[in-house]
C-alpha angles and dihedrals in degrees: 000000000000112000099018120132103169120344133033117228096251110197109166140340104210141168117233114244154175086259127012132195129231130179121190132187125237126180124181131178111237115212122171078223094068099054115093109276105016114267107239096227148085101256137131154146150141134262140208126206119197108181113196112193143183121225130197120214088277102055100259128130120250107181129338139184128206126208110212104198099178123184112198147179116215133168099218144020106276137171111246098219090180148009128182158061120320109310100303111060097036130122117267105203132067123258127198112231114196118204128283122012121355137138131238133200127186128169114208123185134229100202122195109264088042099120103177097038086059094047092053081045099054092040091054098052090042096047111004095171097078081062137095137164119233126198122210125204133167098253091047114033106166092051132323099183132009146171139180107247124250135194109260137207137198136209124193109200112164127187121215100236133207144151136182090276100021147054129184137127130247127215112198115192128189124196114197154161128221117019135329085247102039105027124182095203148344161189136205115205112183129203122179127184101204143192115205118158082237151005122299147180118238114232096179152346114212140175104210130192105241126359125336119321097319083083129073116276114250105175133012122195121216110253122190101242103246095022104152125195123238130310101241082047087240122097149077131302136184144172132211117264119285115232108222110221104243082204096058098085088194090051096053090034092055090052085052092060099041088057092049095044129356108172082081088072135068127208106216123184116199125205133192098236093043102047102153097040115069120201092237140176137152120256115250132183114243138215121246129218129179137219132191124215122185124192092016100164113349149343108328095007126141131174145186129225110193124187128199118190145194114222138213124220085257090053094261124155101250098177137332149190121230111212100197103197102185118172105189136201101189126153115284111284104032141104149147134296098164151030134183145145115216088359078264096088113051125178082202136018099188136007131031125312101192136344127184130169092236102056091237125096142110136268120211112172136151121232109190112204133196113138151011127028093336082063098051098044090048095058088054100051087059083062118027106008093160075076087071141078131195112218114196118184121207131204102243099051137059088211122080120225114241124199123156128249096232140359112266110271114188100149119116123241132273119211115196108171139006112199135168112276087241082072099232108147096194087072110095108161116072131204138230098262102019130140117249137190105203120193133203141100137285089017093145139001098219123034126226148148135210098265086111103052128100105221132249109105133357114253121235097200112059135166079345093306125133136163132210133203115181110313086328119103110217129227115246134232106161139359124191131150089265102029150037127186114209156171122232098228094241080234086079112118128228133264133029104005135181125231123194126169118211117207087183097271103076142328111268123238113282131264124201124232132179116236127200125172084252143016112161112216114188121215108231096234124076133184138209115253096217092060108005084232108140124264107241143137100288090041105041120181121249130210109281096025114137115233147206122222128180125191137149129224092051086135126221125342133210118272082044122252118230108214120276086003111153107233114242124230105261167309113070098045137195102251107190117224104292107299128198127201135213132211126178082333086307122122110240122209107257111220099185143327129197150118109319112245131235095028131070145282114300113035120091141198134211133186121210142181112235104229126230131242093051112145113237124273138024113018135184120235112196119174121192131187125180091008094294114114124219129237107278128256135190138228133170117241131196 
């Protein structure tokens, strides 16, 4: 995967189907300036669109529903007469808005046979930027607020929480346009799952910079003055979405921040009755993993289940957060109060979760888990889901309806190749601590990826994957059916070697691979020194230019690596056996070159001078150590 250092960018593991689902995010700023005409008053806010949709074999879609969730500011109590998307997805019933700042929600359905609701469906996912929401009201009837529609992401990060007398989990979910670095708007929405001995009264829900309240609040969530927990002091609490202030420079800035890094940052929930002891834990980024569920509830139906975990060092599931995403065909009428797997994670445990007259809709509900049965069944969904069952109860029927989270998997794994992470496939001999990409079928049942894990050292068991060379386990990256991402422990001897995967089934059948102490194996992307921005065409070297080179199987280092091991940010640093560099058939001054901090074992970075006297344009960069040369890489030089 060209450009990847440490961790691929894992989006979904899904089945293929007769139907499929898809949600996708939406945001748009509302302004009384952008209706047509202008609104003449002092009103705003902001909208998110979430559009759930139902696809056939072929891609089409077949039915959809949209969740309009609008914040507003408006100066005076006002009737919302309507609420959507051109003239085809919009509400159809009026709302009463009371002044200032309040929230509505509204659900409206795309049934089959609409064919204009589909079209406008199609066309928005395709081209969302002809599009804009439009709000209604009575005082202004033509258009009170309105906003051109944007793309919008989302990111799930959670903290583990505690506290002398508590224990819970947060999910903190942001929902966001532009980029992560350079937003152009925002909301935060919080959910916690909490443990107190009794009941309490929460007091706040807060993000800090830092650790706890000695840093500078980034983020406060809106808390009903008075809301208690549950009786029994266990349960699940959340808080409507906070609206980031586009105009408070330190409030975008800190979501910024939060998106780029969260583990900066710290989630703390206040009570009444525990005023001195936070519950209290440090944000952290999640993984993500995907399943398909086809025929959910009804004919035509098709849901997702996403989960979005915490890890520990060893790969263990720590906490997650269970996203249930069930679009629903059910007779009219009827509709969802309940959703579990296991009947040990629920998405509600009283009350309705959705309704509609026509017995279709979508539920889109969060589920935070930390403990208890929920975890465990949780830790063993990642490796085996086919384990696993979702329950969803109606309305309309005692019965619940069952239908399993995946389709049974008990064959072992193939495993067809093994090549360098750099992806050159002219490299054949391998080295004690590099990097691999092995590809096969059937390598693992559940896809990930390390973005929820903490540090320390690589695991070499994850989602129930493991891989074996020789009598040396390796440490793990990435698993996916197709393809694992993996470290060679540097205990591996050298020579012929054999390499198995295990999905938790059953080892595959070996391959054989040739080890050597080293066999440098140069990434194909390189960076200035002065900036870190990338050598390319639009931005050749010079001579004299300091660069930066990356490579894997470079071997061990002195002071010595363990396995997996994360590198710590020197001195002292980890220098790799002597290296010299190549450049157009020059020698260029070697810097450094040692183990690349702050990943892990097994990538490595150079600097080099770039020598003078190369002749413009393409030229080859070739790196040895020990004697042995690396594959070759080009950059262009000016």
């Amino acid at each position: 995967m060209r450009g990847k250092l440490l961790i691929a960018a894992m989006l979904s593991a899904s089945g293929i189907f007769a139907q499929t689902a898809q949600t996708t995010l939406f945001r748009a700023v509302m302004l009384a300036a952008n209706t047509v005409p202008p609104a003449a008053w002092d009103a705003s806010g902001a909208a998110d669109i979430l559009v759930h949709v139902v696809r056939d074999s072929s891609g089409n879609i077949l039915s959809g529903s949209a969740d309009f969730s609008l914040s507003y500011e408006f100066p005076n109590d006002t009737m919302v007469t309507g609420f959507g998307i051109a003239g085809d997805i919009a509400m159809a019933t009026d709302i009463m808005a009371t002044a200032g700042s309040g929230h509505i929600y509204q659900q409206v359905q795309v049934m089959p046979g609409d064919q204009a609701g589909l079209a406008t469906l199609n066309a928005l996912l395709t081209n969302p930027s002809q599009y804009s929401v439009s709000v209604l009201t009575t005082d202004n009837p033509s258009g009170a607020i309105a906003g051109p529609l944007q793309p919008g992401n989302a990111a799930v990060l959670m903290a583990d929480l505690a506290s002398s007398n508590a224990s819970g989990a947060a999910t903190v979910t942001i929902y966001y346009t532009g980029p992560a670095y350079a937003i152009t708007s925002a909301e935060v929405a919080m959910q916690i799952a909490y443990q107190f001995p009794t009941q309490v009264t929460f007091s706040a829900m807060r993000i800090y910079a830092s650790q706890g309240q000695s840093g500078v609040l980034a983020v406060a969530a809106d808390v009903i003055p008075g809301t208690q927990s549950a009786a029994s002091g266990a349960g699940v609490q959340a808080v409507p979405g906070t609206q980031i202030n586009m105009s408070n420079p330190q409030m975008v800035e800190a979501v910024q921040d939060i998106l780029l890094g969260p583990t900066n940052y710290s989630v703390d929930v206040d009570t009444v009755e525990y005023p001195s002891a936070a519950l209290s834990g440090q944000l952290r980024g999640t993984d993500s993993m995907t399943f398909e569920v086809p025929n959910t509830a009804g004919p035509n139906s098709a849901s997702q289940i996403v989960l979005h975990t915490l890890r520990l060092s060893s790969g263990a599931v720590l906490a997650g957060t269970v996203i249930f995403d069930i679009n629903y065909r059910l007779a009219a009428g009827a509709g969802i109060n309940e959703l579990d797997i296991d009947s040990d994670i629920s998405a509600s445990a009283t009350g309705t979760v959705t309704t509609d007259a026509s017995g279709s809709g979508n539920v889109y509900a969060f589920a935070t888990v930390y403990s208890g049965a929920g975890l465990a069944s949780l830790s063993d969904i990642v490796s085996d889901p086919a384990n696993h069952e979702v329950d969803i109860q109606t309305t309309t029927s005692s019965a619940a309806i069952t239908v399993p989270l995946a389709p049974p998997n008990t064959a072992a794994p193939v495993v067809n190749a093994v090549i360098s992470i750099v992806e050159d496939k002219t490299l054949t001999t391998f080295a004690p601590g590099e990097l691999v990409e092995i590809y096969g079928t059937n390598l693992a049942k559940v896809t990930t990826d390390l973005s929820g894990w903490p540090g320390g050292s690589l695991p070499d068991l994850l989602n129930g994957v493991a891989v074996a060379v020789g009598s040396q386990r390796g440490r793990l990256l990435y698993v996916s059916p197709t393809q694992v991402d993996a470290e060679l422990a540097f205990e591996t001897q050298t020579g012929a070697q054999l390499l198995s995967v295990n999905n938790g089934n059953a080892p595959s059948a070996p391959i054989s691979m040739n080890v050597a102490a080293v066999a440098p194996a140069l990434y194909d992307f390189v960076f200035k020194n002065a900036d870190f921005s990338l050598v390319g065409a639009s931005n050749p070297a010079h001579a004299g230019d300091v660069l930066v080179l990356y490579a894997t199987g470079m071997g061990q280092t002195t002071p010595m690596l363990a396995t997996g091991q994360s590198i710590p940010l020197g001195p002292p640093f980890f220098d790799t056996a002597p290296v010299t560099v190549t450049m157009g058939g020059q020698n260029a001054n070697v810097i450094y070159s040692i183990a690349a901090p702050p990943y892990v074992a097994g990538l490595y970075q150079m600097a080099v001078t770039t020598p003078a006297g190369l002749g413009a344009g393409s030229v080859p960069v070739v790196a040895s150590v020990g004697g042995v040369a690396s594959n070759t890489v080009t950059i262009p030089v000016q």
